[in-house]
mmCIF file of C-alpha atoms and ligand atoms in Angstrom:
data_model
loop_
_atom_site.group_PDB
_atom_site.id
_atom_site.type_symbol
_atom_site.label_atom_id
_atom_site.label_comp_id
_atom_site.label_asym_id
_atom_site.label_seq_id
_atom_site.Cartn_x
_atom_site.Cartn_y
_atom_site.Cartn_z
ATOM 1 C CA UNK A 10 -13.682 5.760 -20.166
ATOM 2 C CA UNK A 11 -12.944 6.243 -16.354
ATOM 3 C CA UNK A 12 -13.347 9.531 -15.026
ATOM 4 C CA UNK A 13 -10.947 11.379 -12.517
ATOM 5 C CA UNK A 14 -12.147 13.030 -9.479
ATOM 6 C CA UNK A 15 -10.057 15.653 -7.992
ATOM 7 C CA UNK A 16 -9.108 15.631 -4.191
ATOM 8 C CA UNK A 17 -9.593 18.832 -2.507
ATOM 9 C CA UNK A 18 -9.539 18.575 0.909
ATOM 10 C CA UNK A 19 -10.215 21.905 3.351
ATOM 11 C CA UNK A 20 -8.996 20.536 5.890
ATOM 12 C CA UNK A 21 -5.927 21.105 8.401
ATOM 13 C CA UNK A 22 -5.505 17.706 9.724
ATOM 14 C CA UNK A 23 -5.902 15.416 6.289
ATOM 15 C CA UNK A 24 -3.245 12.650 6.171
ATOM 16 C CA UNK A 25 -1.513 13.714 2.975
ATOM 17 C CA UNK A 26 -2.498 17.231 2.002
ATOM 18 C CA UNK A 27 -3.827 18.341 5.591
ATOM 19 C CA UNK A 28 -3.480 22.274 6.182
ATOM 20 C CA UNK A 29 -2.771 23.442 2.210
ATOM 21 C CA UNK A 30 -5.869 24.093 1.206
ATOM 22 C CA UNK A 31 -7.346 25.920 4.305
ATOM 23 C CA UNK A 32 -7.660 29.278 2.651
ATOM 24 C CA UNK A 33 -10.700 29.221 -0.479
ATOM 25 C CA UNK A 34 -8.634 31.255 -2.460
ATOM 26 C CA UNK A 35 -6.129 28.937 -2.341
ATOM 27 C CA UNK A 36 -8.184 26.157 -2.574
ATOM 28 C CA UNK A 37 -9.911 27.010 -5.332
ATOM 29 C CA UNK A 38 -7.203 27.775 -7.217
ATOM 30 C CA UNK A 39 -6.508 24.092 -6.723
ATOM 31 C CA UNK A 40 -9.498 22.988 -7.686
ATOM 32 C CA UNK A 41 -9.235 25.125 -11.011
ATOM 33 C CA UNK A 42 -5.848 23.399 -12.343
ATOM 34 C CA UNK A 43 -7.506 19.628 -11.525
ATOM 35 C CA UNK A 44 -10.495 20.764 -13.442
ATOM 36 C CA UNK A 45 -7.946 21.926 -16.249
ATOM 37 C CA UNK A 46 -6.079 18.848 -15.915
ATOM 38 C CA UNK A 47 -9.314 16.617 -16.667
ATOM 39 C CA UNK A 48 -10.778 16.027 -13.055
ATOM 40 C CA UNK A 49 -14.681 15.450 -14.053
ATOM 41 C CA UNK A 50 -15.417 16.042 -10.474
ATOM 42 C CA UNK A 51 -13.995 18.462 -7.945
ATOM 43 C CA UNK A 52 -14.450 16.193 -4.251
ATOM 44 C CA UNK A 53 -14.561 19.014 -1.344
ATOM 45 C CA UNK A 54 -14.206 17.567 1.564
ATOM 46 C CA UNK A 55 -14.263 19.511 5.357
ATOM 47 C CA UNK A 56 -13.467 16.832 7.848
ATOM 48 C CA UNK A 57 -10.748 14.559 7.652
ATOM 49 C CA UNK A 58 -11.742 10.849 7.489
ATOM 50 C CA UNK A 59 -8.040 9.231 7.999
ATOM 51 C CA UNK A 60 -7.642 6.810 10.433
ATOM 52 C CA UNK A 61 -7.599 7.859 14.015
ATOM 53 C CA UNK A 62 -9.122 11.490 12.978
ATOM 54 C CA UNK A 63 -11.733 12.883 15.658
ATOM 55 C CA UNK A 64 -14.720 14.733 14.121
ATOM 56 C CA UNK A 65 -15.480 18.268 13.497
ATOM 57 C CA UNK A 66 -18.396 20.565 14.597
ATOM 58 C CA UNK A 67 -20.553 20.412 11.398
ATOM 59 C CA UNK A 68 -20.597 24.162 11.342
ATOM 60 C CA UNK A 69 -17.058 24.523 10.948
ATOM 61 C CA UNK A 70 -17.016 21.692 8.581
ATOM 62 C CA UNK A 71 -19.636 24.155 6.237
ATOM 63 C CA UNK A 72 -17.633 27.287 6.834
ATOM 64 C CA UNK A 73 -14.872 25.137 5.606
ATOM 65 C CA UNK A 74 -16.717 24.539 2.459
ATOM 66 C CA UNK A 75 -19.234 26.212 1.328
ATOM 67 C CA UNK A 76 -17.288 29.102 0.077
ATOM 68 C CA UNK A 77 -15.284 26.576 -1.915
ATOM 69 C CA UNK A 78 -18.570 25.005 -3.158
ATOM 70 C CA UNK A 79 -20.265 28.453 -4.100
ATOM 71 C CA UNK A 80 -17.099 30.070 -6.000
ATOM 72 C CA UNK A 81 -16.741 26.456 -8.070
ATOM 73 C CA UNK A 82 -20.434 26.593 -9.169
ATOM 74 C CA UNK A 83 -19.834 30.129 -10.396
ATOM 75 C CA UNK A 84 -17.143 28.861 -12.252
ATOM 76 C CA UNK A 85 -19.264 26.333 -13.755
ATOM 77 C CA UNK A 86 -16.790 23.368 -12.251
ATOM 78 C CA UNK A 87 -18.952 20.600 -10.880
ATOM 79 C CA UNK A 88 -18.102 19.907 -7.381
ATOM 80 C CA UNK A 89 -19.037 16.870 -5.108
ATOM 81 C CA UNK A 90 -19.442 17.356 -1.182
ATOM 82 C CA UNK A 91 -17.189 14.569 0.941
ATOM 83 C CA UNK A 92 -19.174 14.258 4.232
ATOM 84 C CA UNK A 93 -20.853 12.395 6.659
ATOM 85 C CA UNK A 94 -23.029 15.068 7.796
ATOM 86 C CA UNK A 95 -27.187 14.973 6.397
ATOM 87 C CA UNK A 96 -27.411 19.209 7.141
ATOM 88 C CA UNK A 97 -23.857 19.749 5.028
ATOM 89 C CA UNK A 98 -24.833 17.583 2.397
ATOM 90 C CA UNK A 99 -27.675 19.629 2.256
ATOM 91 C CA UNK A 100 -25.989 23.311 2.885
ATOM 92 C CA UNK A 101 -23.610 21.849 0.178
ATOM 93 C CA UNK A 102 -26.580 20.820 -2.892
ATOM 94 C CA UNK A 103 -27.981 23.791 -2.050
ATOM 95 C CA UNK A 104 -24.874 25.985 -2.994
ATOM 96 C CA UNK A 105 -24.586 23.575 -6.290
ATOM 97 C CA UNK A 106 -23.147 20.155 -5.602
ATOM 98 C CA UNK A 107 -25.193 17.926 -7.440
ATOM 99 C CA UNK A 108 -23.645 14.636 -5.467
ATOM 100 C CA UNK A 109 -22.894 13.448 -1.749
ATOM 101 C CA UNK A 110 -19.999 11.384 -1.139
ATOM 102 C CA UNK A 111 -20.356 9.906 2.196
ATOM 103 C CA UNK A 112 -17.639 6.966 3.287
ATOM 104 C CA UNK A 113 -20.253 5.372 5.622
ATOM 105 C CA UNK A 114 -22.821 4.961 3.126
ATOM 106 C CA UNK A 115 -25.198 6.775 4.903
ATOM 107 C CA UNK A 116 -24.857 4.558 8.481
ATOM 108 C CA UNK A 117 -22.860 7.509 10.128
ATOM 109 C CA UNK A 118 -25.395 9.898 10.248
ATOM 110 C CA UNK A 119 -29.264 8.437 9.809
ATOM 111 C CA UNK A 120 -30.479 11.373 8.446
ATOM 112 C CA UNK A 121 -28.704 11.055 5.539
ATOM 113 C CA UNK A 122 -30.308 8.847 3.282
ATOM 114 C CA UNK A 123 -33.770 10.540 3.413
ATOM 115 C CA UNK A 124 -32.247 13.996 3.132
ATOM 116 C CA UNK A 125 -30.249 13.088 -0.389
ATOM 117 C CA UNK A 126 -33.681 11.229 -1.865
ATOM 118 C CA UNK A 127 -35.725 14.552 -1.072
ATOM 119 C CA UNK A 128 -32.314 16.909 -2.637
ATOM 120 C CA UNK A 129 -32.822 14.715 -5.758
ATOM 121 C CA UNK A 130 -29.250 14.359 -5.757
ATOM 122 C CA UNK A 131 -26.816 11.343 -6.588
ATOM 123 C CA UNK A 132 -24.739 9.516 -3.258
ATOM 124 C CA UNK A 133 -21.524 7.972 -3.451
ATOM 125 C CA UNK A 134 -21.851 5.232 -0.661
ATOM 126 C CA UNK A 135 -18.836 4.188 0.510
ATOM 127 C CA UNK A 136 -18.307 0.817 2.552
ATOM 128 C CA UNK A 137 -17.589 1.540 6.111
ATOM 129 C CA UNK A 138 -17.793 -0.320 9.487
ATOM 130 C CA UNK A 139 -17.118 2.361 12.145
ATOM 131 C CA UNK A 140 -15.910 5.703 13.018
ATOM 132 C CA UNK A 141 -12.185 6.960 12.187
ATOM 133 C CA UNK A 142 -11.363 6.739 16.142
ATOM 134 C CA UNK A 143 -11.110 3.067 15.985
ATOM 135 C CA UNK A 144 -12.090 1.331 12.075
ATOM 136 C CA UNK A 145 -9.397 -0.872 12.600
ATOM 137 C CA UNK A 146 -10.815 -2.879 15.343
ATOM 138 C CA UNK A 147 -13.442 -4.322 12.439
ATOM 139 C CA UNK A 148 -10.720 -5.333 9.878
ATOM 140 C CA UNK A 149 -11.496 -8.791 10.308
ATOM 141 C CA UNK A 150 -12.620 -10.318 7.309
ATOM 142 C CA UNK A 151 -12.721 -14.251 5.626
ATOM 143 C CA UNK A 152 -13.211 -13.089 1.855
ATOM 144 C CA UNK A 153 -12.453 -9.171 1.686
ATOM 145 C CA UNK A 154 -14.021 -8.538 -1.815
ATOM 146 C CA UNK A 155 -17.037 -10.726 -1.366
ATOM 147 C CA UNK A 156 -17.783 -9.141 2.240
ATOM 148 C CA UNK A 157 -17.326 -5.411 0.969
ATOM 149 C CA UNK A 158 -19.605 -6.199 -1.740
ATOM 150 C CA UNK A 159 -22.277 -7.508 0.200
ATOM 151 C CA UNK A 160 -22.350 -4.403 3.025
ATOM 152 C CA UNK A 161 -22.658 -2.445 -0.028
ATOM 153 C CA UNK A 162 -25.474 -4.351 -1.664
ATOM 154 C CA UNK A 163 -27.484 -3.581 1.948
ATOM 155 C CA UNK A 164 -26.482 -0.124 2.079
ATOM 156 C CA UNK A 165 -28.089 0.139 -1.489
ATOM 157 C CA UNK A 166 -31.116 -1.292 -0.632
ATOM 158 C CA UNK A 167 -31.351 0.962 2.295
ATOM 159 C CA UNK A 168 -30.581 4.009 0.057
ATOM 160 C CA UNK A 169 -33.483 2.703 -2.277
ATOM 161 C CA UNK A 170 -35.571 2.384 1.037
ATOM 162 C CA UNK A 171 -34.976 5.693 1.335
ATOM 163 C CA UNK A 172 -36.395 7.067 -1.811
ATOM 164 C CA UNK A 173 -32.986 7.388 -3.750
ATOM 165 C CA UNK A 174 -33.523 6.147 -7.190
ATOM 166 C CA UNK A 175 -31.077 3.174 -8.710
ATOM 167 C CA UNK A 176 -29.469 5.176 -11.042
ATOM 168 C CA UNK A 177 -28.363 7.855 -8.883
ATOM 169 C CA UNK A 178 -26.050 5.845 -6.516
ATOM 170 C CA UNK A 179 -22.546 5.323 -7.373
ATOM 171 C CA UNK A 180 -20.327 2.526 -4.996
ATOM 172 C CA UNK A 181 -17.305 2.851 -3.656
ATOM 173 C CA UNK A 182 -15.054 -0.476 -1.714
ATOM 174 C CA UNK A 183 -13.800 1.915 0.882
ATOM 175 C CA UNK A 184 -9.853 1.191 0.629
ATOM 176 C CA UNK A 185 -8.386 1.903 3.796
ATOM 177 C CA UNK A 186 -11.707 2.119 5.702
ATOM 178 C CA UNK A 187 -11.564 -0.829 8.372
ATOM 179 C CA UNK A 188 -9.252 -2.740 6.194
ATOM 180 C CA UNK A 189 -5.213 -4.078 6.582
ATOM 181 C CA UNK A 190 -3.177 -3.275 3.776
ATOM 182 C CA UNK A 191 -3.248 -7.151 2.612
ATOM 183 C CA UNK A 192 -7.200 -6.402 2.657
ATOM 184 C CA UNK A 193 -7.285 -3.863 0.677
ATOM 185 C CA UNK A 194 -5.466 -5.168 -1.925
ATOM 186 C CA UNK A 195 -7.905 -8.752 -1.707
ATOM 187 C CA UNK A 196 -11.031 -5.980 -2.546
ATOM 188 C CA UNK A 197 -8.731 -4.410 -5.219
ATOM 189 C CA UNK A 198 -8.118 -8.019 -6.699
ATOM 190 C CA UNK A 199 -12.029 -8.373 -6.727
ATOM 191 C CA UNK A 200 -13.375 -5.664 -8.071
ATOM 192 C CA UNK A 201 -15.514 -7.696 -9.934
ATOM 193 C CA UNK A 202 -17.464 -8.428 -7.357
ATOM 194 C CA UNK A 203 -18.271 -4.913 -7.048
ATOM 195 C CA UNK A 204 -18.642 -3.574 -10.355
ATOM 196 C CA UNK A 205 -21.179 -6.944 -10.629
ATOM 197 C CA UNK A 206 -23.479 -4.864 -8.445
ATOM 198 C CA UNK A 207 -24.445 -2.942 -11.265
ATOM 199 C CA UNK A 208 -23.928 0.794 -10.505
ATOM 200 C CA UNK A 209 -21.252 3.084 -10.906
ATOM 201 C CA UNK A 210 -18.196 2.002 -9.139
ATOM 202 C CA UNK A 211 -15.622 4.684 -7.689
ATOM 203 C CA UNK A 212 -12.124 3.838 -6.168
ATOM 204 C CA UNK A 213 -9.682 5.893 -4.327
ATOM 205 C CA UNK A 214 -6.686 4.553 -3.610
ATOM 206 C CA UNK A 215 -5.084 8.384 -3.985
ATOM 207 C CA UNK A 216 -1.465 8.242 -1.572
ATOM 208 C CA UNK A 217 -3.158 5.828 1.172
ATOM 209 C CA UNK A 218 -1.041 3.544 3.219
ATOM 210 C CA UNK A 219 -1.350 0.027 1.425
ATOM 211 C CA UNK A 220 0.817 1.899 -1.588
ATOM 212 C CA UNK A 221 3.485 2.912 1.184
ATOM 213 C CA UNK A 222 3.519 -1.085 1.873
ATOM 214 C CA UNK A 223 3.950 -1.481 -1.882
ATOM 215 C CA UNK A 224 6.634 1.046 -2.017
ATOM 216 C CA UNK A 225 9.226 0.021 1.065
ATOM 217 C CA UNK A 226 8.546 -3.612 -0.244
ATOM 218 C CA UNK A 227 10.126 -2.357 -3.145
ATOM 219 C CA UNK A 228 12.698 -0.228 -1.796
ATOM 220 C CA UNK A 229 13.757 -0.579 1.545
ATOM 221 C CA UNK A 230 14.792 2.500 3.449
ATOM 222 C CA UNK A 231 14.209 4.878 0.394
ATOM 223 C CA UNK A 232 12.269 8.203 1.615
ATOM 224 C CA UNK A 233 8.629 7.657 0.551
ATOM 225 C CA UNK A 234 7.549 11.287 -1.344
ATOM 226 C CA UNK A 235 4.432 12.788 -2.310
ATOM 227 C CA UNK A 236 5.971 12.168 -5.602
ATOM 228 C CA UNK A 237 6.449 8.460 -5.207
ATOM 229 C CA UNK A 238 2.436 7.962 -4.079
ATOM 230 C CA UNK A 239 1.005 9.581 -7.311
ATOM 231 C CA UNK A 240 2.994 7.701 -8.704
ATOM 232 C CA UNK A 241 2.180 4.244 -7.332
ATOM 233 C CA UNK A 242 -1.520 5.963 -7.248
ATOM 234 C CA UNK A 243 -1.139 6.645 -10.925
ATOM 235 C CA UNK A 244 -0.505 2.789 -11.761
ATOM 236 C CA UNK A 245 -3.239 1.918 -9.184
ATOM 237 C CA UNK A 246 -5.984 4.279 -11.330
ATOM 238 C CA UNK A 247 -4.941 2.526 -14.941
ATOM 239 C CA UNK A 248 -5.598 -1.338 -12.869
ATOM 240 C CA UNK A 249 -8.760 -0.157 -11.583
ATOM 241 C CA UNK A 250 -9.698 1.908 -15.221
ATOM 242 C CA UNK A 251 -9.193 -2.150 -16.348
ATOM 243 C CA UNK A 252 -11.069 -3.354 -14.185
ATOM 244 C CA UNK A 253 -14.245 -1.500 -14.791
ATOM 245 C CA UNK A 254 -14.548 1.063 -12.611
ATOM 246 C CA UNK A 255 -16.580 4.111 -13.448
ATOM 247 C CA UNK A 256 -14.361 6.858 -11.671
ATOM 248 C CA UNK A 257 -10.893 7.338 -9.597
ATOM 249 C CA UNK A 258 -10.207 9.464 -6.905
ATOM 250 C CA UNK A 259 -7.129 11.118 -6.631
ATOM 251 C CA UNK A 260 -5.203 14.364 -5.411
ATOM 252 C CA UNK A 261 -2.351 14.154 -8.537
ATOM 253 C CA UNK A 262 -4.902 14.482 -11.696
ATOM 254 C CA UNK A 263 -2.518 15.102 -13.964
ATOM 255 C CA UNK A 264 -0.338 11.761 -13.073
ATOM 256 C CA UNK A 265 -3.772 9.724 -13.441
ATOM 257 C CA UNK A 266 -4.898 11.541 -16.457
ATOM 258 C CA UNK A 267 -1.438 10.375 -17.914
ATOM 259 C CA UNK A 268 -2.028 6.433 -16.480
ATOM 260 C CA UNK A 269 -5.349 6.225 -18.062
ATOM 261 C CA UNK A 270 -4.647 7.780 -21.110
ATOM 262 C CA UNK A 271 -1.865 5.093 -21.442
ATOM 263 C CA UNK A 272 -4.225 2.286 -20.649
ATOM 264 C CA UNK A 273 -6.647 3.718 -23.106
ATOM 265 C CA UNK A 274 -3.755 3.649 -25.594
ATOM 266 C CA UNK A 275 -3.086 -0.118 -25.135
ATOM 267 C CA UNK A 276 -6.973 -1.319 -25.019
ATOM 268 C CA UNK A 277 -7.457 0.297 -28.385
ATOM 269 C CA UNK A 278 -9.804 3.079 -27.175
HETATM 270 N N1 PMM B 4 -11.113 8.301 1.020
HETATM 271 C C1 PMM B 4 -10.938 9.363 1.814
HETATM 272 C C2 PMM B 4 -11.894 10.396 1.855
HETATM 273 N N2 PMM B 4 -13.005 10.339 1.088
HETATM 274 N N3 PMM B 4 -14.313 9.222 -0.522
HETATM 275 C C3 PMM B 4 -14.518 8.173 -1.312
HETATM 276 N N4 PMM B 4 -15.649 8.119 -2.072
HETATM 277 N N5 PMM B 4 -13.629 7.138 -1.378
HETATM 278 C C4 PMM B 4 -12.484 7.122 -0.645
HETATM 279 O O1 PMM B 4 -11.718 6.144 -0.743
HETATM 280 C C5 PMM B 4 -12.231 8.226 0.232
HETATM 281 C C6 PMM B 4 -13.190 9.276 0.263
HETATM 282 C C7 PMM B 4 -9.716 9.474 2.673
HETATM 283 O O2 PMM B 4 -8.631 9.960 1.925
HETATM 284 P P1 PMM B 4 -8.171 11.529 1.827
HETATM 285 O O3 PMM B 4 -7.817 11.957 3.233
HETATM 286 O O4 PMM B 4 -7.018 11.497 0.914
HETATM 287 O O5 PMM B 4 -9.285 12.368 1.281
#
């Protein structure tokens, strides 16, 4: 069964939710109805990764979320830290996050991979090919699925290089990191290719901008809400769920919960 993770960004500049969940009371409120709603995984995140975004002083990236972090691990909700940062991955297992999600798979900050192997905790490795400031300059790709997978295999072996044992990486295509729209949906199409690495696949798809494509294709001129994302982001989850994947990430739990529970329904499960 594919598990949800939650999006809670605490952040003020995050495409879609940037600036709402600034405060930690706030934010963990948030967190507490996605865990209600059936999000395995609470993803806290301190510095925006959407395209164009410049980066944050790593100590205002922790004050951003360690508070978050600590109050969820008193609650007994398991959290996971999205950063690029080796000293707030560490800041962030030590106040309870048991994994790292880093969209560069460890190349953005070479410290990385050596400081999760001696945490002992998991790594989400996410396929990347440059900063924010300027990802799209690397979108160039002949066969988007097969290319995504290989970068990954590499950035496995490195994390195994590193000391991180097999079964506690998790992979993760990177849609909308130094890909088009059309290219994201090629890796989409062929997941296989990355589920055939053999580890835990995640995919987040959650309100990025190849579903706005989708959507004006669809409907010309119509006013493209939150609504109409989690929606598309919804049917997105329940394609990936069937195509193997191990976990979604997503900021509308409930919607996805819904999606999967419907493509459960119709596989028999
Ligand atoms: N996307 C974003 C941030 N973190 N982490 C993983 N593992 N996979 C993703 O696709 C991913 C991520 C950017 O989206 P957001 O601003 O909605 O968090």
């Amino acid at each position: 069964m594919t598990g949800i993770w939650g999006i809670l960004n605490t952040t003020p500049d995050s495409f879609s939710d940037g600036g709402r969940y600034v405060d930690p009371s706030v934010a963990i409120d948030r967190a507490r109805l996605m865990h209600s709603q059936g999000a395995l995984i609470i993803d806290v995140g301190g510095e925006s990764t959407r395209p164009g975004a410049v980066r944050v002083d790593p100590r205002i990236e922790r004050e951003r979320v360690l508070p978050v972090i600590e109050a969820l691990t008193d609650a007994g909700i398991p959290t996971s830290i999205d950063t690029l940062n080796a000293d707030t991955a560490a800041a962030a297992v030590r106040a309870g996050t048991r994994i790292v999600n880093d969209v560069s798979g460890g190349l953005a900050d070479e410290r990385m991979l050596a400081t999760v192997a001696d945490l002992g905790a998991d790594i989400a490795l996410g396929h990347w090919r440059g900063p924010s400031e300027d990802m799209y300059a690397h979108a160039t790709y002949a066969r988007a699925a097969r290319e995504v997978a290989g970068e990954l295999r590499a950035r496995v072996e490195a994390a195994n290089a590193a000391g991180i044992a097999p079964a506690r990486i998790i992979v993760d295509p990177g849609i909308g990191f130094a890909k088009t729209a059309e290219q994201n949906w090629e890796v989409l199409r062929g997941l296989d290719e990355i589920t055939a690495l053999g580890h835990r696949v995640l995919v987040g798809t959650s309100r990025k901008r190849l579903l706005a494509d989708a959507l004006h294709r669809a409907s010309g001129p119509d006013p493209l809400s939150e609504r109409r994302r989690d929606l598309a982001t919804a049917v997105t989850s329940a394609l990936a769920a069937r195509a193997g994947v191990w976990a979604v990430r997503v900021h509308d739990v409930a919607a996805t919960r819904d999606a999967l529970a419907v493509a459960g329904a119709w596989d028999g499960a």
